[in-house]
XYZ file of C-alpha atoms in Angstrom:
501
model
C 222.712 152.498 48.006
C 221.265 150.571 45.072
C 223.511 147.319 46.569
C 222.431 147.720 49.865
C 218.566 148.090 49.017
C 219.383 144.874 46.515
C 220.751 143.450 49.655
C 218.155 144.189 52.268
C 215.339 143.238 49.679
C 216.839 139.990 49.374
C 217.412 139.583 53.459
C 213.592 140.654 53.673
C 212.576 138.120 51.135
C 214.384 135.049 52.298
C 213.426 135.740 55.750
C 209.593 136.577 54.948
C 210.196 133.357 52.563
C 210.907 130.767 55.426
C 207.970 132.316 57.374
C 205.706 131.676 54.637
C 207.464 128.597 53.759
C 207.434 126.956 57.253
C 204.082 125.555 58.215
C 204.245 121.730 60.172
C 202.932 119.325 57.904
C 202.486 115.608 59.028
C 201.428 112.861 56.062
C 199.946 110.075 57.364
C 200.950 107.058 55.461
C 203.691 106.981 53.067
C 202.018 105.226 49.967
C 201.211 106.624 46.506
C 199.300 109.735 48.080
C 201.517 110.305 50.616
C 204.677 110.029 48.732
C 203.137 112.227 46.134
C 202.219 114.835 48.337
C 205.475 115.303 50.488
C 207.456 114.945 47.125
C 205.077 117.942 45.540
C 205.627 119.950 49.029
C 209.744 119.525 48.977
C 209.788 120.461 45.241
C 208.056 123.115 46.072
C 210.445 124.808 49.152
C 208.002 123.241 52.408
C 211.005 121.800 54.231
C 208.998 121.542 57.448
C 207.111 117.855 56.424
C 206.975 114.788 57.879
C 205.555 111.249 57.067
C 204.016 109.125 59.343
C 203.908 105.831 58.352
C 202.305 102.319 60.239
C 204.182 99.578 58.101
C 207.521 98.745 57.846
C 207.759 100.022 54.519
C 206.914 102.653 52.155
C 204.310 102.279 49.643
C 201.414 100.923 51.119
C 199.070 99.419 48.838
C 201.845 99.280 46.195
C 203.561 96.507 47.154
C 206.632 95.070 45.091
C 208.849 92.279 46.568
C 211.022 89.570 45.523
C 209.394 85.880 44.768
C 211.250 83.334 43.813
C 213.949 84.978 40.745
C 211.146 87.818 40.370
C 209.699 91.085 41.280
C 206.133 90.517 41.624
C 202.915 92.954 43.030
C 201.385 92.207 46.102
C 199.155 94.763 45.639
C 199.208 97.570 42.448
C 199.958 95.440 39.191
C 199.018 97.323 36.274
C 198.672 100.781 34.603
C 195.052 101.061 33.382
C 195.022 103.896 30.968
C 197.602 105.891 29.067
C 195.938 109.325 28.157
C 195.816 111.388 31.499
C 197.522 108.463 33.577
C 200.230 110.273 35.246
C 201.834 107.224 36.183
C 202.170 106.070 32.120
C 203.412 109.547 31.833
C 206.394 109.396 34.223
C 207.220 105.782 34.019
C 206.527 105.219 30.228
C 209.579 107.171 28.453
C 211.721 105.751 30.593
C 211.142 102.763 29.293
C 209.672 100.644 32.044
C 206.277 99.944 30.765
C 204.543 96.899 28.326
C 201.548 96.799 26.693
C 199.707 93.434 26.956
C 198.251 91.639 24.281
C 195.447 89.251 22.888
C 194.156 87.736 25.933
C 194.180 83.800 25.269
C 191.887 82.471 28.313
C 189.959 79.277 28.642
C 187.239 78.067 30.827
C 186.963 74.920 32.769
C 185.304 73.519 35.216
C 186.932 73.154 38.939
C 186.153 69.548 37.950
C 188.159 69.097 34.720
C 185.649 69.949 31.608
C 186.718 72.301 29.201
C 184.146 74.482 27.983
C 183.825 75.067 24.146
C 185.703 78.140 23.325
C 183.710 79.944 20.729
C 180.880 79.969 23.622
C 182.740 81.395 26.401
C 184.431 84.031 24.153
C 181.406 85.076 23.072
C 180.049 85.375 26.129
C 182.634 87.217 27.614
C 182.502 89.547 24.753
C 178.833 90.025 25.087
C 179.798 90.639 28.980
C 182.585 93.425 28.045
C 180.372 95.135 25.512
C 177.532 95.457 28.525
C 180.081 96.838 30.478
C 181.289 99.331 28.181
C 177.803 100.207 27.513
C 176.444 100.405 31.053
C 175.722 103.948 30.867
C 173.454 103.693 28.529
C 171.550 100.764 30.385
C 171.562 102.569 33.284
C 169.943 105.602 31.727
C 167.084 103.295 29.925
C 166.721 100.028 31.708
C 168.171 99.780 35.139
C 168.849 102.144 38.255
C 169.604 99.151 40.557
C 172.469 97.183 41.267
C 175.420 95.856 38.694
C 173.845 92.225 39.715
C 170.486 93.264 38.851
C 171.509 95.159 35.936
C 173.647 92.448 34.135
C 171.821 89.403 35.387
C 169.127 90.219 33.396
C 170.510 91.019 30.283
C 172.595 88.131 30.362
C 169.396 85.519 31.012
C 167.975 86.901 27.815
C 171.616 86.728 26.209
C 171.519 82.871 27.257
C 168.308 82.332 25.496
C 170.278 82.101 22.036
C 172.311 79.114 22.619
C 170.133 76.045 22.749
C 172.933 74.121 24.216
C 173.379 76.202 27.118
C 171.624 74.071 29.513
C 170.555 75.718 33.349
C 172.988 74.412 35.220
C 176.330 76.082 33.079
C 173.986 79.556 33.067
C 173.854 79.676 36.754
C 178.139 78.508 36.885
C 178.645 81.691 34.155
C 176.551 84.011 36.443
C 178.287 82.931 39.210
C 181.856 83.540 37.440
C 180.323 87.022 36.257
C 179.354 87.837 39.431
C 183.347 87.103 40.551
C 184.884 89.212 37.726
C 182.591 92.245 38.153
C 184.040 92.144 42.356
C 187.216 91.981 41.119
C 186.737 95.323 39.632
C 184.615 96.515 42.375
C 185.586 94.504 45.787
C 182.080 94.564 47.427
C 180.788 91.257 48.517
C 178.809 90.822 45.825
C 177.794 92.053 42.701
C 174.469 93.217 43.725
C 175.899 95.635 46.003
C 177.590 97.832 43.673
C 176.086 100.802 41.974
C 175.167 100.790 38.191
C 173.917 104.209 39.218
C 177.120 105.346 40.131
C 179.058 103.205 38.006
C 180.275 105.140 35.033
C 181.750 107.819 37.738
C 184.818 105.815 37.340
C 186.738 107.487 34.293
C 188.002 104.732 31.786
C 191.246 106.595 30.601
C 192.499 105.941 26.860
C 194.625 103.598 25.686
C 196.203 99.919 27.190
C 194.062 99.096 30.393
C 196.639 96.408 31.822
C 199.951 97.528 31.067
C 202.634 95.947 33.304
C 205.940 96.567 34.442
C 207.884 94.300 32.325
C 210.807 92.058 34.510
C 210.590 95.060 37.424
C 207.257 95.806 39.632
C 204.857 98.814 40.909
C 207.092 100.119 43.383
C 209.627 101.856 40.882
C 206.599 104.713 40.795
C 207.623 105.890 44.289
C 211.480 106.464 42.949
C 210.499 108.590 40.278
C 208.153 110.057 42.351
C 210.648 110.761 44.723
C 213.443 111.544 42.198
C 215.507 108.577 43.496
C 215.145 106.979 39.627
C 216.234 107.680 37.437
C 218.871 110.638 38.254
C 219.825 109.567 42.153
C 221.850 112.953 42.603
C 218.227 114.424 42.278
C 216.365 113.025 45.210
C 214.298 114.668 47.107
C 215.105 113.774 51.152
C 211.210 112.488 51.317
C 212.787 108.752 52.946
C 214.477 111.220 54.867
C 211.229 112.763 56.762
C 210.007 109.378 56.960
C 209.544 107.665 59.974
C 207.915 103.701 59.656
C 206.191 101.260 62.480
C 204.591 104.982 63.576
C 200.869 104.162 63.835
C 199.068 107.023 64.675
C 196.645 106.643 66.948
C 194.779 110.072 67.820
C 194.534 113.180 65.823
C 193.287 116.041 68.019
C 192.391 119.307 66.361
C 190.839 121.036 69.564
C 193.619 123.753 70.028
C 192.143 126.735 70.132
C 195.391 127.716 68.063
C 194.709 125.921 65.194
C 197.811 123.368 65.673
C 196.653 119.827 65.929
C 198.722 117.527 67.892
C 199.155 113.777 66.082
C 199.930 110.973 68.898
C 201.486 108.107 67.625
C 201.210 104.262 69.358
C 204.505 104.166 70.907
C 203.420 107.608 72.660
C 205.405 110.148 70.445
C 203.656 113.705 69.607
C 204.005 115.584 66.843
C 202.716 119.140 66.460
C 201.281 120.160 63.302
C 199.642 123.279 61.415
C 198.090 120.861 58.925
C 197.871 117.393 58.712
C 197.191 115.300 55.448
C 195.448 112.186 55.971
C 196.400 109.215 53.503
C 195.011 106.070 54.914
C 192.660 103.858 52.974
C 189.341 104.253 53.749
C 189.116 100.817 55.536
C 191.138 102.227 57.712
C 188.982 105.032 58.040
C 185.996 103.203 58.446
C 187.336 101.344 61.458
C 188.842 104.048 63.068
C 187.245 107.787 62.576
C 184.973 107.168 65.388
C 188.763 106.979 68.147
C 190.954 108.450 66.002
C 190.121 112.483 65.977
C 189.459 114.991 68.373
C 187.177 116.264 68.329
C 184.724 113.812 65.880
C 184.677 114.550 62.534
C 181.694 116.369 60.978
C 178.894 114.504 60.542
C 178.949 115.206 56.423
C 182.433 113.848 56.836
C 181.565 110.537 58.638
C 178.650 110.030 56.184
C 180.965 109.794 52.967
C 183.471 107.664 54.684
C 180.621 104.968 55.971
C 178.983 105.868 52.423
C 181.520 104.875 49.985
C 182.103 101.501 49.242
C 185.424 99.235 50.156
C 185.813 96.051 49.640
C 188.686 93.184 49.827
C 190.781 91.168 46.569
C 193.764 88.777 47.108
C 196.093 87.395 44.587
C 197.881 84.193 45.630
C 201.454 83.659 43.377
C 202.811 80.110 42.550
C 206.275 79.479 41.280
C 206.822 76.278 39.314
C 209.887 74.812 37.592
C 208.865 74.592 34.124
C 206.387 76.697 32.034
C 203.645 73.219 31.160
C 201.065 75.838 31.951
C 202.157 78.040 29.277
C 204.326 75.719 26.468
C 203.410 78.554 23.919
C 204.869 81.849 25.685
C 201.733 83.485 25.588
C 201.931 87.099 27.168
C 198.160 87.681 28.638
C 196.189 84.545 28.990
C 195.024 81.871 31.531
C 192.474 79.334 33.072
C 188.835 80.556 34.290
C 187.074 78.699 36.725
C 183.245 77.730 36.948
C 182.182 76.554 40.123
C 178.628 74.352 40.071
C 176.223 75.431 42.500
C 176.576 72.071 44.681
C 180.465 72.328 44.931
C 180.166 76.181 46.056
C 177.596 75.055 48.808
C 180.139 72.182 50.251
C 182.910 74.001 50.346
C 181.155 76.700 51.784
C 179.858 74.331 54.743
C 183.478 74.356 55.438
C 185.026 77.875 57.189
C 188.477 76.814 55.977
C 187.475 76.200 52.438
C 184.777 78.859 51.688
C 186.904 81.617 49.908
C 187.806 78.811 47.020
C 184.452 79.578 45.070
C 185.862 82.920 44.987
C 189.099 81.763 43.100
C 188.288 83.125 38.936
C 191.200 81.181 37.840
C 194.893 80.533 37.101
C 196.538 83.005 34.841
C 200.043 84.162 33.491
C 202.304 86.537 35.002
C 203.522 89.230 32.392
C 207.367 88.413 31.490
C 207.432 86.098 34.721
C 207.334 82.793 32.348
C 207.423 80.077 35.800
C 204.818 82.210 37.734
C 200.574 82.025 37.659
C 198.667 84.098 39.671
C 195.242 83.112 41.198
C 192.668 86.267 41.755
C 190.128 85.538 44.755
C 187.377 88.538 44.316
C 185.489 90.319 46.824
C 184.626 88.223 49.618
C 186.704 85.327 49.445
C 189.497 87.866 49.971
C 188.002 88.229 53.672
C 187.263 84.418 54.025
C 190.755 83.907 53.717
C 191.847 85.454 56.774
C 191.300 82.454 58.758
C 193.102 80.208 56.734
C 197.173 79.735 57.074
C 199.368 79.629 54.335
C 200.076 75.618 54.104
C 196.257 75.285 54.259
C 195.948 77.878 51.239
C 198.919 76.058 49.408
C 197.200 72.308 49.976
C 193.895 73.838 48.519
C 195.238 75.726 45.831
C 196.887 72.687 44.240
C 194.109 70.860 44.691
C 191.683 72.915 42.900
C 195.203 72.834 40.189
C 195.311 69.277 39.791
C 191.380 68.826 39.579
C 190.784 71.619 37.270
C 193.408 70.936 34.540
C 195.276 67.661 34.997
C 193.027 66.000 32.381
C 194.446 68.238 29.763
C 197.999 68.936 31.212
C 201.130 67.305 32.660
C 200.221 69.847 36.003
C 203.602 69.891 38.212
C 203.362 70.746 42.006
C 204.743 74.622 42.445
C 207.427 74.961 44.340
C 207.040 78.011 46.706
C 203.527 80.474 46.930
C 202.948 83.893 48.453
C 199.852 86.031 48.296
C 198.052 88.645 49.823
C 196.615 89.468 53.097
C 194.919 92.927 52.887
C 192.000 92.645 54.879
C 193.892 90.982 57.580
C 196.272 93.813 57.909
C 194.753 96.729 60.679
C 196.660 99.109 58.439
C 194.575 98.792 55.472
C 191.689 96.563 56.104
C 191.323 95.703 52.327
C 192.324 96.964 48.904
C 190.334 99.529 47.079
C 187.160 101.764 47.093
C 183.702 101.357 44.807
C 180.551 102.850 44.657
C 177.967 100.877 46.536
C 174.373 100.627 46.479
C 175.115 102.409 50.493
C 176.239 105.533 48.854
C 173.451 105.952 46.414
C 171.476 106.195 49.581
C 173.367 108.297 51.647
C 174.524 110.282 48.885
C 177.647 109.660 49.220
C 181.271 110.726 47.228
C 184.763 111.448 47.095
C 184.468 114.836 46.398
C 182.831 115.405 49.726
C 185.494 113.029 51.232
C 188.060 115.279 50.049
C 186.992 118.292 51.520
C 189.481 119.465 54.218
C 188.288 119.836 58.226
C 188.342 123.631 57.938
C 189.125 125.827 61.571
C 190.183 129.548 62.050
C 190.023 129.787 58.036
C 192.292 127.412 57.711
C 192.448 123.809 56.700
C 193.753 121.988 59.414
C 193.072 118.019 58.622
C 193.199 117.358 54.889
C 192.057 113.921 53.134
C 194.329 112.069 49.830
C 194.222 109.096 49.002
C 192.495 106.713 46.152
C 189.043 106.992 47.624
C 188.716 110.914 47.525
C 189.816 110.737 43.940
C 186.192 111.602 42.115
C 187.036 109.849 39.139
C 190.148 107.808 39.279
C 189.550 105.822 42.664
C 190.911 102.439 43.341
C 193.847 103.129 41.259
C 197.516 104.059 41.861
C 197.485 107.129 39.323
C 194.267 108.228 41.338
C 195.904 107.860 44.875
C 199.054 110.045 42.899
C 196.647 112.772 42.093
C 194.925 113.305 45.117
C 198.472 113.698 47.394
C 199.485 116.103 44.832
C 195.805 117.898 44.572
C 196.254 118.664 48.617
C 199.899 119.491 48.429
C 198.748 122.023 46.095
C 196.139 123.394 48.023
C 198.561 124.103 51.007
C 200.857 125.658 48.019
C 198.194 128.028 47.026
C 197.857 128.890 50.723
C 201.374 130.173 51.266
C 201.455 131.125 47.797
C 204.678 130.428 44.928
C 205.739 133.849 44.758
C 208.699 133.820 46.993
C 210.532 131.126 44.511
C 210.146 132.859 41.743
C 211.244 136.683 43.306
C 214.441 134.246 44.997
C 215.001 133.083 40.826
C 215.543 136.706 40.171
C 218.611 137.027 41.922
């Protein structure tokens, strides 16, 4: 008798087990968030997932591919925090990570000039400490914009060097103004929050570790337990399906399912559906792309929150004259004059160059420089083909540094087209000057579209992370955060009663 009740227990817990454990669950889009939520869902006994993703590809804005002999980052390059970083924590002991060092950067102008040294590193200093202590203006000085904020302090700042005539002030504000939208992609510097700014939660430790000779994308193996024990992975590729675009999302069952259409016509029935798309993505399409609209609270915070655009453009020489030393962390900042940024922005084909900040090493890629074009110019771009953007980029090479270097013509380039791709419409989110007004944030982003006490459409991704958005380790934690919730909806019991036996 005691066997048989043993027995039947077991019979009534596996069956009540794959009840419980059986709810549809679509992702859409398979990159950080997406991956991280299906893998926490598998672990976890859900066998009944699957991904929807629009590229050809996993990993969407993490982005590795081959360039030239190297693995370079399209998109994600570098870990920015250790303490709390979950992707330091999984990729670190494994030994996969470096840890940058001095950063050895000098500024010239696009024309040639090199600017004295001791001045620009103290400026830049003085720029980093009112950055790190931007809190504390905001709380006493300024509740405006980062433009407002900083542009101030830095014309009284400029007041101490006598040498420091008008016209390099206006260049250095201008170059500020670039490095602060490379952090934030809005437009400009003006339109991002000092308000809002500190929301953003500086983790401790190494800001730009890289990923030695390999690139971003090994996060999604040891995500999915592909790397480093291949015996161990979870079938997530498996439940995959790429080029699936999904074009409508409607939630108006009176059953609670929600049926996700895809562009090629495909259906897909679902209890809950996790959203992972960036919010570009969002922003273009919440107004088509559920049924019925979103709540009103819900399409506030995504038109609220900023997003904005970056592009890096890679060039692959055959020697290392850029870099004769073997300096890890280091490079060559650009200041544009006033005059030069108004003719090439007469031009549409040559307008995103004032954007360019510079040329600058590639971490344990010795032959490779990377050029960062900020905020707008990212956008700009999109008009502009590939030999065009080669032909200009050399130029502004040759005319920035062959006074002081033997410069040699790359030999291949590649770079990044976010904004032009429908599938992500840019890189990363921010806090704009639009979401102090509306009142705006990613913890109201993150709440799920709740019907018939249950949530039904669910939101991951970087930009509902409250304090780790527009990073990779951010964009982790949120697919996990929703694969949890649906966990603490079925509950974890039935594993551990199964363990028992």
């Amino acid at each position: 008798m005691l066997y048989r009740a043993i027995f039947l227990f077991c019979l009534f817990v596996g069956t009540n087990s794959e009840g419980i454990k059986s709810p549809r669950i679509v992702i859409v889009g398979a990159g950080a968030s997406g991956i991280a939520a299906a893998s926490k869902l598998l672990e976890n006994g859900f066998e009944n997932v699957q991904i929807l993703e629009a590229e050809d590809r996993v990993g969407g804005r993490v982005n590795t591919v081959k360039f030239d002999d190297y693995l370079i980052d399209l998109g994600a390059q570098w870990i920015h925090g250790e303490k709390g970083n979950v992707v330091y924590e999984l990729a670190a002991p494994l030994n996969l990570t470096d840890h940058s060092s001095s950063y050895n950067n000098l500024f010239y102008m696009s024309t040639g000039e090199l600017i004295e040294p001791s001045l620009t590193t103290n400026i830049t200093r003085t720029y980093v400490e009112y950055i790190d202590s931007i809190e504390d203006l905001t709380l006493n000085e300024c509740q405006r914009s980062m433009g407002e904020c900083l542009e101030n302090k830095f014309k009284s700042y400029f007041m101490r060097f006598s040498d420091l005539n008008e016209t390099l002030q206006e260049q250095l504000l201008w170059f500020f103004n670039g490095a602060q939208t490379s952090y934030d992609p809005a437009d400009s510097w003006y339109d991002i929050s000092a308000k809002y700014y500190t929301e953003y939660e500086i983790l401790k430790g190494d800001q730009i570790i890289n990923w030695k000779e390999g690139g971003y994308g090994i996060i999604l193996d040891i995500l999915m337990k592909k790397f480093p024990h291949p015996e161990e992975e979870l079938p997530v590729l498996n439940k995959t399906t790429l080029n699936a675009e999904v074009t409508k999302i409607d939630y108006s069952n009176e059953d609670g399912t929600v049926k996700v259409t895809t562009l090629d016509g495909k259906e897909y029935l679902a209890d809950h559906v996790i959203m992972t798309p960036s919010l570009g993505v969002l922003k273009e399409q919440y107004e088509t792309l559920f049924n019925p609209s979103l709540p009103e609270s819900k399409i506030r915070n995504i038109k609220g929150l900023g997003y904005g655009n970056a592009c890096k453009i890679f060039l692959a020489f055959n020697d290392t004259w850029f870099n004769a030393e073997g300096l890890k962390n280091g490079g060559y900042s650009i200041l544009w004059s006033k005059e030069e940024r108004e003719k090439l922005d007469s031009n549409p084909k040559t307008r995103w160059m004032s954007y360019a900040l510079g040329f600058f090493f590639v971490e344990h890629k010795p032959r490779l420089m990377y050029i960062w074009v900020s905020g707008k110019g990212a956008r700009l771009m999109d008009d502009v083909t590939d030999d065009e953007v080669f032909d200009q980029t050399v130029g502004m090479l040759y005319n920035m540094l062959s006074k002081d270097y033997n410069v040699s013509r790359p030999t291949a380039m590649i770079r990044s087209k976010w904004h032009q791709n429908k599938h992500f419409r840019g890189t990363y989110s921010y806090r704009s000057m639009e979401t102090v007004r509306t009142n705006s944030s990613a913890q109201q982003l993150s709440e799920p579209v709740i019907k018939m006490g249950k949530p039904v459409i669910l939101f991951g991704g970087e930009a509902t992370n409250e304090h780790s958005f527009s990073t990779v380790h951010g964009a982790i934690a949120s697919g996990w955060r929703e694969a949890e919730r649906l966990i603490s909806l079925y509950g974890k019991s039935n594993n551990t009663v199964k363990s028992l036996f």
